[in-house]
XYZ file of C-alpha atoms in Angstrom:
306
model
C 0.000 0.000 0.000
C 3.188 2.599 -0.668
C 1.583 4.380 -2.781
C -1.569 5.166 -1.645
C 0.101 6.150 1.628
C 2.498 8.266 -0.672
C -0.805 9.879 -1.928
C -2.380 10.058 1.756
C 0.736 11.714 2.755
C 0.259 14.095 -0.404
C -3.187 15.206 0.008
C -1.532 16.963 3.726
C 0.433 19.252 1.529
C -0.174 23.105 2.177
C -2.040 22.748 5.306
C -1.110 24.067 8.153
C 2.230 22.533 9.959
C 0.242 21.708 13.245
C -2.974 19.734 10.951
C -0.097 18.021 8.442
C 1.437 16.674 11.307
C -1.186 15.151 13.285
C -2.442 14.228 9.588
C 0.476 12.316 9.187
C 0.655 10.979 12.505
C -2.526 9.100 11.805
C -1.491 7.966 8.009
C 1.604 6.670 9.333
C 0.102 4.716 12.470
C -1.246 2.153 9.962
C -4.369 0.023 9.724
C -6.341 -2.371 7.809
C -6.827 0.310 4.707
C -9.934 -2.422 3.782
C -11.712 0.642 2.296
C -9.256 2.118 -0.513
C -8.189 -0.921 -0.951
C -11.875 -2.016 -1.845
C -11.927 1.217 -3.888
C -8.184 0.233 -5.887
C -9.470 -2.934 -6.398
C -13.238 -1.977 -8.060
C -11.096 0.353 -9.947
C -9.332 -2.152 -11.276
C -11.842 -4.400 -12.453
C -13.840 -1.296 -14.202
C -10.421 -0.169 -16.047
C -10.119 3.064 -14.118
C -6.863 5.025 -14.549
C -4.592 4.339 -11.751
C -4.184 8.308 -10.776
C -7.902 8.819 -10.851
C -8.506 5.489 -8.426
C -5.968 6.700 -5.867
C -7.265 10.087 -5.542
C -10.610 8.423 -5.085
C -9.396 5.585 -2.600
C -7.448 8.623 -0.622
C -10.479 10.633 -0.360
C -13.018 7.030 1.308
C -9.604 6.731 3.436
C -9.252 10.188 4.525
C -12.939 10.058 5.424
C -12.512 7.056 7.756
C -9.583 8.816 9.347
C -11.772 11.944 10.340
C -14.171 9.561 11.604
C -12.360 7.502 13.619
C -10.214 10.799 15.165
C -13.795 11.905 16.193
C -14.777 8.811 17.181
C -12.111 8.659 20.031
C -12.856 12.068 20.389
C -16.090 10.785 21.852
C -15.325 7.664 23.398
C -12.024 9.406 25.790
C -10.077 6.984 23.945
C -6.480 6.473 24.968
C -5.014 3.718 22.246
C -5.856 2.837 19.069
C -3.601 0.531 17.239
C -1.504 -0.126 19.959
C -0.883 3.888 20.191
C -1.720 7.387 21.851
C -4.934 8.442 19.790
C -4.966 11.721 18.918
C -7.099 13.589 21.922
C -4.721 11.797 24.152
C -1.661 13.669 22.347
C -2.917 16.578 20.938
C -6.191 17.364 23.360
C -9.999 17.032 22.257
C -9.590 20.221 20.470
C -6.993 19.788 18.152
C -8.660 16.756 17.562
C -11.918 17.852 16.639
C -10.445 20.705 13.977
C -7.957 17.769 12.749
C -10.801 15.310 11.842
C -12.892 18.224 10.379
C -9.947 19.111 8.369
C -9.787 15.676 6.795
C -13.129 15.342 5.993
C -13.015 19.315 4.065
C -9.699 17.620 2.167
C -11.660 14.742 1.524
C -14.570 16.132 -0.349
C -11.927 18.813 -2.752
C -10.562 16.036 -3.518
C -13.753 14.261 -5.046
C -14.738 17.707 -6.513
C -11.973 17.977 -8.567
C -12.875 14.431 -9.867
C -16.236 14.882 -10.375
C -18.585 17.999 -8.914
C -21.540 15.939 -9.157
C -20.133 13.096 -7.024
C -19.704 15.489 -3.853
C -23.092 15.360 -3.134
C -23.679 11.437 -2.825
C -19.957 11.764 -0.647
C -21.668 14.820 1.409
C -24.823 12.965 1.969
C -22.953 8.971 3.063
C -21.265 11.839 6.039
C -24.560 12.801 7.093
C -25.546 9.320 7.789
C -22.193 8.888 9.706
C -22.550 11.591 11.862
C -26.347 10.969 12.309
C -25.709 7.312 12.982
C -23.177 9.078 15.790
C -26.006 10.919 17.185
C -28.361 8.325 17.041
C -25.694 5.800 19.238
C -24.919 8.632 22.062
C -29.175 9.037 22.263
C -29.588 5.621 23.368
C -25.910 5.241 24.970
C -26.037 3.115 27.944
C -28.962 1.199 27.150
C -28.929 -2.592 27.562
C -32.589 -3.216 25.798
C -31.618 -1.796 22.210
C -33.567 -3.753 19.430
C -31.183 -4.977 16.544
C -33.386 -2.903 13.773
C -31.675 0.362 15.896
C -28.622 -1.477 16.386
C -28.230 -2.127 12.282
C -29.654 1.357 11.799
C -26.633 2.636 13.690
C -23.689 0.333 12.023
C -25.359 1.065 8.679
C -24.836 4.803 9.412
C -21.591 4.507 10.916
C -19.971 1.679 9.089
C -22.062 0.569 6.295
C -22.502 3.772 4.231
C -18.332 4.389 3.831
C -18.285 0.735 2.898
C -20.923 1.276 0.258
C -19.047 4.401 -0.838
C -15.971 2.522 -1.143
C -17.341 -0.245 -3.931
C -19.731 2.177 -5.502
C -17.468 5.363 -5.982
C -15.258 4.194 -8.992
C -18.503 3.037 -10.761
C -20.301 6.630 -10.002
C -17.269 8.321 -11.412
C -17.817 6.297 -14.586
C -21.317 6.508 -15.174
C -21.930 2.908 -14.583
C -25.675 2.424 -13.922
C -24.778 -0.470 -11.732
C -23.231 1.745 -9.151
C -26.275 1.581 -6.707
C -25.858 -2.103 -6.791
C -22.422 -1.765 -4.987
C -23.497 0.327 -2.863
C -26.112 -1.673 -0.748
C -23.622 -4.423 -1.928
C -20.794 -2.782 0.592
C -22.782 -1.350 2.659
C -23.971 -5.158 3.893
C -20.038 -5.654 3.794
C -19.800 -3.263 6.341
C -22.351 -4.396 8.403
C -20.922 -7.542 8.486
C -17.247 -5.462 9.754
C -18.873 -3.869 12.143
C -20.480 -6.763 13.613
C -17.440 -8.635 13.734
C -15.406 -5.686 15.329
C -18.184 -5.505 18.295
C -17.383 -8.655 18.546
C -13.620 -9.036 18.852
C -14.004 -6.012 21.276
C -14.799 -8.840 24.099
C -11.473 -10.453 23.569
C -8.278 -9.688 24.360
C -4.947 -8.930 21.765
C -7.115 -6.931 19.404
C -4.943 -3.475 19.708
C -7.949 -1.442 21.768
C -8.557 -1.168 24.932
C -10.530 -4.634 25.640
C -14.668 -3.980 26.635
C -14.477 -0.163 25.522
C -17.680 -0.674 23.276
C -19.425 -1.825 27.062
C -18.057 -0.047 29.526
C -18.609 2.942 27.200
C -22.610 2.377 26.789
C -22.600 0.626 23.708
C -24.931 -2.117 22.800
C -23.832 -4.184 20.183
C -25.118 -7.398 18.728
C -23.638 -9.918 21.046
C -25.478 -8.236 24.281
C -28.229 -7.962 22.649
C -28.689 -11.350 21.625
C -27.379 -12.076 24.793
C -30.495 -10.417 27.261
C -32.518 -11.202 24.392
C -32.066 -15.036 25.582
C -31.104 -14.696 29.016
C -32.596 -11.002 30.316
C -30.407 -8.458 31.726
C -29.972 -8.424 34.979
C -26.420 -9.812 34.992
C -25.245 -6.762 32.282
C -26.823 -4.186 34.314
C -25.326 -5.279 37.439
C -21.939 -5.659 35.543
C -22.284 -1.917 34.090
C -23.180 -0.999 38.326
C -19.992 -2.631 39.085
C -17.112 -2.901 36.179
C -14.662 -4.407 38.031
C -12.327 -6.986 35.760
C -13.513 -9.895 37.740
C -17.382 -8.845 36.794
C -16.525 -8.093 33.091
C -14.718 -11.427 32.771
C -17.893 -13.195 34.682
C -20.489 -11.351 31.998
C -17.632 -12.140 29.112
C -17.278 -15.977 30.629
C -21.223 -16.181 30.338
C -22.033 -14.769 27.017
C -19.375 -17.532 25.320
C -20.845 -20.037 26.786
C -24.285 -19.180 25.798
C -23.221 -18.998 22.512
C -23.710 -15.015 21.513
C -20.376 -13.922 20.215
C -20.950 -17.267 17.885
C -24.359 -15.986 16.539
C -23.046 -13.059 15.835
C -20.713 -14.052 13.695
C -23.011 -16.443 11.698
C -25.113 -13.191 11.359
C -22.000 -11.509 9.974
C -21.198 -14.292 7.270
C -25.023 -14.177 6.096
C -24.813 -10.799 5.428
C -21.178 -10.769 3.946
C -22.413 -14.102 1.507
C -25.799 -11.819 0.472
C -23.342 -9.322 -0.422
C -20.608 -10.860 -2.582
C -23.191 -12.718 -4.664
C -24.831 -9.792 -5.578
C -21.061 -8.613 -6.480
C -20.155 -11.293 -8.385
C -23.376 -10.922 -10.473
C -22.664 -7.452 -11.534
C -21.231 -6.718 -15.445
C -17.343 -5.887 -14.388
C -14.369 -8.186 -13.433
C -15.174 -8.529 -9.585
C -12.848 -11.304 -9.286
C -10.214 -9.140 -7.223
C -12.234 -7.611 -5.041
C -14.377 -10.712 -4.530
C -10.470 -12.542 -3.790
C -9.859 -9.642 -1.418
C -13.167 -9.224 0.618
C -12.302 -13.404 1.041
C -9.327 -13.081 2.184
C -9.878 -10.122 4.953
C -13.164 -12.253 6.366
C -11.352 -15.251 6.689
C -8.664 -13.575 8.654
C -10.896 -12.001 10.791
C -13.431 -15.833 11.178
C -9.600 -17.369 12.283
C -8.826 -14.957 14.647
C -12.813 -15.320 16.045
C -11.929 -19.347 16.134
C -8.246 -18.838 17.991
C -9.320 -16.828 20.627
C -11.857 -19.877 21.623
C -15.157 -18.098 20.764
């Protein structure tokens, strides 16, 4: 991934010394990159120029940078991949402005692709941030139904997925591009889910239980008390000690949750790349790619004993 770091790294130029920096921090702390490199690979397989499909794959990443730099913003944060997340070295506010400047770079990029394409970029950032809002209004409660719950990852997760598969086919007029969309954004469902879940377990770079002891109810609990009640979560979020959080952890794998989840998660990632692989352009890469990343993240699922 040199060069689309290369062209992450380029986008910083002429900003302000303080914004490239922390900018660069963040590029250069690493990651998955599973969204431009779902963007690089669509590309690919519709004959996009190579320029044309980086500046497009550095504008989805650039997005989920802001995000996530808000994100731990919200959440008080103090690691994230194994190191000091922004607010912890910069302070909230330089965080904020940082993540806001992203997302401005973000969208001049895609206008200088395409004018009309900033719109349907603008629009999957609403339903970020209003999938944001809609998780800190029902923060801290243990009897969220799953329609909220997918509401929420679709929002928060989904849509930049969708973005991601559909934005090389927009570019190119490809009536098909809609397709991808819902496509990725069921892809990113399926992430999400499977994040929530490794958040239980231990080794995963983040601070283990943040999503819980932070208020958020993610698939697992919920079909958890959905099964069992909630008495034993509630009394766990009274009383977070490690002992209690290991007890409620202990109980839910034994009952079989973090497991349904992640059959939940391959149903939706299946629905997805068959509509994928029925679409007129040579999916065969990304297809190979959104394989590969799933089954990395079904082994880990399967080594830590879920």
């Amino acid at each position: 991934m040199e060069s689309l770091d290369e062209k992450l790294i380029e986008t910083l130029d002429g900003s302000v010394e303080l914004a490239k920096r922390i900018g660069e921090y963040v590029i250069r702390s690493g990651g998955k990159r599973i969204r431009p490199r779902i963007t690089l690979a669509v590309s690919k397989g519709l004959g996009l120029d190579e320029e044309d499909a980086l500046d497009l794959a550095s504008s989805i990443e650039l997005i989920h940078t802001a995000s996530l730099i808000h994100d731990d913003v919200i959440d008080l944060a103090e690691k994230r991949r194994n190191s000091p997340t922004v607010p912890m070295q910069w302070g909230p506010e330089l965080a904020v402005l940082s993540g806001d400047f992203l997302f401005v770079r973000a969208l001049r990029i895609i206008a200088s692709k395409r004018t009309e394409m900033v719109d349907y970029v603008a629009k999957v950032v609403e339903e970020m941030v209003k999938a944001e809002i809609l998780q800190e209004a029902v923060r801290g409660s243990v009897h969220l139904d799953v329609g909220t719950y997918y509401r929420i990852i679709d929002g928060k997760t989904g849509r930049l997925f969708g973005a991601s598969f559909a934005l090389p086919a927009y570019f190119l007029e490809k009536p098909f591009w809609k397709e991808l969309d819902r496509a990725g954004t069921l892809i990113g469902r399926a992430f999400q889910i499977l994040d929530d879940v490794l958040d239980y377990f231990p080794g995963t770079g983040k601070d283990r239980f943040k999503d819980l002891l932070n208020g958020k109810t993610t698939l697992p609990l919920i079909l958890y008390t959905e099964h069992y009640g909630s008495s034993l979560v509630e009394g766990t979020l009274l009383q977070p000690t490690e002992e209690n959080l290991l007890n409620l952890f202990g109980r839910m794998n034994e009952k079989g949750a973090f497991r349904e989840a992640v059959e939940t998660a391959k149903t939706f990632l299946n629905e997805a790349l068959e509509s994928i692989e029925k679409l007129p352009f040579d999916s065969s890469e990304v297809v190979s790619l959104i394989e590969d990343y799933f089954e990395g993240v079904f082994a880990r699922f399967e080594k830590t004993g879920g």
